[in-house]
Amino acid sequence: MSITKTIKAPKISVKEALNDYWIAVESREASLIGRKEVFMGKAKFGIFGDGKEIAQLAMAKAFRKGDFRSGYYRDQTFMFAIGELTVQQYFAQLYAHTDLEADPSSAGRSMNGHYSTRFLDEEGNFKDLTKLKNSSSDVSPTSAQMPRLLGLAYASKLFRNNPDLKRYNNLSVNGNEVAFGTIGNAATSEGIFLETINAAGVLQVPMLISIWDDEYGISVPKEYHTTKYSISKALAGFKRNKNEKGYEIFEVKGWDYLELCKIYQKAAKIAREEHVPVMVHVTEMTQPQGHSTSGSQERYKSKDRLMWEEEFDCIKKLKELILKEGLANLDELESIDKKARNSAKSARNNAWKAFEESIIEDQNEALRLINACIDEDHNLDKLTAIRDDLMKTLNPIRSDTIRAVKKVMRTLRGKTSPAVKKIKDWLPAINEANWDRFSSFLYSETQGSALNIAEIEPKYHNNSPVVDGREVLQACFDAMLARDPRIFTLGEDVGKIGDVNQGFAGLQKKYGKLRVMDTGIRESTIIGQGIGCAMRGLRPIAEIQYLDYLYFAIQTLVDDLATLHYRTKGGQKAPLIVRTRGHRLEGIWHSGSPMGMILNSLRGIYVLVPRNMTQAAGFYNTMLKSDDPALIIEPLNGYRLKERLPMNIGEFTVPLGVPAVVQEGEDVTIVTYGSMVRIVMDAVNQLREVGISCEVIDVQTLLPFDLNNTIVESLKKTNRIVFADEDVPGGASAFMMQKVIEDQKGYQFLDSQPVTISAKEHRPAYASDGDYFSKPNAEEVFDKVYALMSEFDPDRFREIY
Ligand SMILES: Cc1ncc(C[n+]2csc(CCOP(=O)(O)OP(=O)(O)O)c2C)c(N)n1
Ligand SMILES: [Mg+2]
């Protein structure tokens, strides 16, 4: 056998072909034993890449340093082939090994098959991404990888076309990178798939999307999924031609090694050089073990289909090809089979051993501590039973140890002795270690944390101009676009007219279309475009035109942006600023304040609710210095209100988690934010006329909320508190109440019941009266505060109604 011999077209050396064969066999073996691990109870769930190996080997050949992947759970072979995943790491993730060295993708936080590489160093700074093969971090919801894929590809377009970005040569080499996407055939039915495909076609970005088509989505066959049963046929209208831009679309069979290699070379070249999106529809793929460990495919696949899948197994076909081309004989291939399988097995063994050792360390320590208590003769029978149970646990996990130790401590309550003290001291230390394992890195924990950005106060001079609120923002945006070429903004109507409220008016003209850009109406991919660009070191501000339209993007925000830093344990970041305006305009779909939804689903993103445009500008300046993502909700009715323009408009910052006392008072504390501040202030002025003095606190940021517990200090003085919010009952008002009454232990200082003021249950009706009768108004605030005071001192505050 000659090493220099090559298969005809494309040129693949024998060595390369046999190496591919090795990777395929090892990867297949990993899938086969992975499934068994789950059935043996060593892992909870498994989803594997068997049947998809050969196409991924071909894709890996076209994937270069500096490129990016945004894919899904079937891509293990690709990850092995590019050298960014070892089989041992693959198993470590299956077992949920929480050490980063064991599972660099997710430190045990994601279920198996969720791949990522580490973009950031220990300080949270970008590595030289041009020298790495980069995989953005996978998520489970089908098609959720698509909006981000658009952004990863779009960043290359910016790097290529904006000369001011050339100096960031650790982030891109002239935009020569390709963003490779992968998706299952069934997932292409999702709206965000189609939204992304359209947007990438419009934007003409270097995106190469592969569809792994095995004709099924779990048990459901293609007839239920796709028009014409074929996504490439259905999307044929997206194809480019001589006169019109669009896609290059290829269709190729998933077992045809040579054709796959050829097509991926071609596809990547077009995407890389021409900046054109390319689609590779890989058909005739199989699923030898069915969808996942949660069911067997015999329930839904016919005998004929199963037979066909065996016949067209891609590894079997590669083997046939190698034999046919005389690249190796059967003995040689069987020797590879054996060695590659053994290699997978020993990787499994090593991963399991490392996982067990990491768990057993805590367990052994707990057993030592429990035994010490037993030696002291405390409640002997009970303690020995707990200890024996722990020792007997099959495949123990960390919670087994914690459960046992807590039972022991309950049994020993009230006792003091050296052994009891030791076990008591151990628990907080182990809790802290487990907090790090399971709960850390929701937000940045490095220097770039938004919480580390120091306050710089706005400066004014005697004749600082008084301008419309929108002009304050515009001046801020102008200053930031001037100072940093990485900053850009995108959104509906943001470009030419400078957004519907003209915060960016004139700035596209000044800075160009790459910095201030219009987009189609496509909220999910506006966010995805921002996420991908932020992940690649740019500083996007993605605009959602009105707060109510955040619903369209909520899935991308919740599942991708909010979890990114957490699910990679600090390995990737997307410091995206989502700009929107909300709370009060007109009618059901332009005046909502779905704050409960936001607060409950966007942990991982800071939520900033400025009461005016000066505070908003300060927040933009703060967040642009930080590594964290944020949602900034400007108060819709503030653009035409007058504000003084700070001299240091591009520099001053507003710190996060620091409420502002906007009115001092004695009788009642009113906690609120955003547009409600003005309504509350209106009420407070009326309350003053009847002799009630209110302290008004603008929380300014909901996430984080009052980091230094300042609100409870006000409550200590007034002993009465009202939470005013324009979300539905139980939304942000309930959130704020819990924070102050429970977390800040405000309940101790209450002389009256805590009160919430919120909107009606329904969304707001149209026009000014609709607003008045749907949302909280000044009279309602007056009445609720008055009622509190009246209950306390009925003689002084006589009943009104
Ligand atoms: C939004 C969403 N809906 C449902 C699921 C459950 N689910 C996981 S995989 C899958 C089928 C996906 O099929 P396909 O896209 O063809 O990929 P394949 O697994 O066949 O490679 C479904 C329905 C999910 N993960 N996300
Ligand atoms: Mg499928």
PDB file of N, CA and C and ligand atoms in Angstrom, residues 52 72-74 183-187 211-218 220 225 285 287 291, ligand 2:
ATOM      1  N   LYS A  52     -24.156   9.701  10.913  1.00  0.00           N
ATOM      2  CA  LYS A  52     -23.856  11.015  10.331  1.00  0.00           C
ATOM      3  C   LYS A  52     -22.342  11.196  10.165  1.00  0.00           C
ATOM      4  N   TYR A  72     -25.660  21.210  16.114  1.00  0.00           N
ATOM      5  CA  TYR A  72     -26.534  20.536  17.074  1.00  0.00           C
ATOM      6  C   TYR A  72     -25.938  19.182  17.469  1.00  0.00           C
ATOM      7  N   TYR A  73     -26.716  18.440  18.237  1.00  0.00           N
ATOM      8  CA  TYR A  73     -26.200  17.300  18.990  1.00  0.00           C
ATOM      9  C   TYR A  73     -25.668  16.112  18.193  1.00  0.00           C
ATOM     10  N   ARG A  74     -25.757  16.162  16.858  1.00  0.00           N
ATOM     11  CA  ARG A  74     -25.281  14.986  16.107  1.00  0.00           C
ATOM     12  C   ARG A  74     -23.813  15.092  15.696  1.00  0.00           C
ATOM     13  N   ILE A 183     -27.933  21.284  11.039  1.00  0.00           N
ATOM     14  CA  ILE A 183     -29.303  21.174  11.559  1.00  0.00           C
ATOM     15  C   ILE A 183     -29.917  19.879  11.039  1.00  0.00           C
ATOM     16  N   GLY A 184     -30.820  19.314  11.800  1.00  0.00           N
ATOM     17  CA  GLY A 184     -31.530  18.114  11.348  1.00  0.00           C
ATOM     18  C   GLY A 184     -32.622  18.478  10.365  1.00  0.00           C
ATOM     19  N   ASN A 185     -33.010  17.507   9.558  1.00  0.00           N
ATOM     20  CA  ASN A 185     -34.030  17.785   8.550  1.00  0.00           C
ATOM     21  C   ASN A 185     -35.333  18.275   9.166  1.00  0.00           C
ATOM     22  N   ALA A 186     -35.749  17.650  10.261  1.00  0.00           N
ATOM     23  CA  ALA A 186     -37.054  18.008  10.829  1.00  0.00           C
ATOM     24  C   ALA A 186     -37.024  19.403  11.430  1.00  0.00           C
ATOM     25  N   ALA A 187     -35.879  19.776  11.969  1.00  0.00           N
ATOM     26  CA  ALA A 187     -35.774  21.096  12.602  1.00  0.00           C
ATOM     27  C   ALA A 187     -35.882  22.229  11.597  1.00  0.00           C
ATOM     28  N   ILE A 211     -27.635  20.406   6.165  1.00  0.00           N
ATOM     29  CA  ILE A 211     -28.825  19.757   6.725  1.00  0.00           C
ATOM     30  C   ILE A 211     -28.578  18.266   6.739  1.00  0.00           C
ATOM     31  N   TRP A 212     -28.535  17.708   7.936  1.00  0.00           N
ATOM     32  CA  TRP A 212     -28.359  16.257   8.077  1.00  0.00           C
ATOM     33  C   TRP A 212     -29.742  15.621   7.939  1.00  0.00           C
ATOM     34  N   ASP A 213     -30.002  15.030   6.774  1.00  0.00           N
ATOM     35  CA  ASP A 213     -31.354  14.551   6.495  1.00  0.00           C
ATOM     36  C   ASP A 213     -31.426  13.029   6.640  1.00  0.00           C
ATOM     37  N   ASP A 214     -31.990  12.608   7.752  1.00  0.00           N
ATOM     38  CA  ASP A 214     -32.213  11.168   7.960  1.00  0.00           C
ATOM     39  C   ASP A 214     -33.694  10.834   7.817  1.00  0.00           C
ATOM     40  N   GLU A 215     -34.443  11.782   7.277  1.00  0.00           N
ATOM     41  CA  GLU A 215     -35.867  11.624   6.952  1.00  0.00           C
ATOM     42  C   GLU A 215     -36.779  11.554   8.163  1.00  0.00           C
ATOM     43  N   TYR A 216     -36.225  11.645   9.349  1.00  0.00           N
ATOM     44  CA  TYR A 216     -37.063  11.558  10.552  1.00  0.00           C
ATOM     45  C   TYR A 216     -36.785  12.711  11.495  1.00  0.00           C
ATOM     46  N   GLY A 217     -37.786  13.029  12.292  1.00  0.00           N
ATOM     47  CA  GLY A 217     -37.625  13.874  13.463  1.00  0.00           C
ATOM     48  C   GLY A 217     -38.210  13.062  14.606  1.00  0.00           C
ATOM     49  N   ILE A 218     -37.371  12.466  15.399  1.00  0.00           N
ATOM     50  CA  ILE A 218     -37.725  11.373  16.313  1.00  0.00           C
ATOM     51  C   ILE A 218     -38.523  10.332  15.513  1.00  0.00           C
ATOM     52  N   VAL A 220     -41.272  10.896  13.592  1.00  0.00           N
ATOM     53  CA  VAL A 220     -42.150  11.447  12.553  1.00  0.00           C
ATOM     54  C   VAL A 220     -41.402  11.528  11.216  1.00  0.00           C
ATOM     55  N   HIS A 225     -43.061  16.768   7.591  1.00  0.00           N
ATOM     56  CA  HIS A 225     -42.180  17.886   7.903  1.00  0.00           C
ATOM     57  C   HIS A 225     -42.051  18.919   6.793  1.00  0.00           C
ATOM     58  N   MET A 285     -29.151   9.869   4.999  1.00  0.00           N
ATOM     59  CA  MET A 285     -28.427   9.590   6.241  1.00  0.00           C
ATOM     60  C   MET A 285     -29.228   8.576   7.056  1.00  0.00           C
ATOM     61  N   GLN A 287     -29.850   6.491  11.051  1.00  0.00           N
ATOM     62  CA  GLN A 287     -29.781   6.575  12.521  1.00  0.00           C
ATOM     63  C   GLN A 287     -29.710   5.144  13.045  1.00  0.00           C
ATOM     64  N   HIS A 291     -33.350   7.570  17.429  1.00  0.00           N
ATOM     65  CA  HIS A 291     -33.169   8.978  17.794  1.00  0.00           C
ATOM     66  C   HIS A 291     -32.278   9.192  19.021  1.00  0.00           C
TER      67      HIS A 291
HETATM   68 MG    MG B   2     -33.819  13.930  11.305  1.00  0.00          MG
END
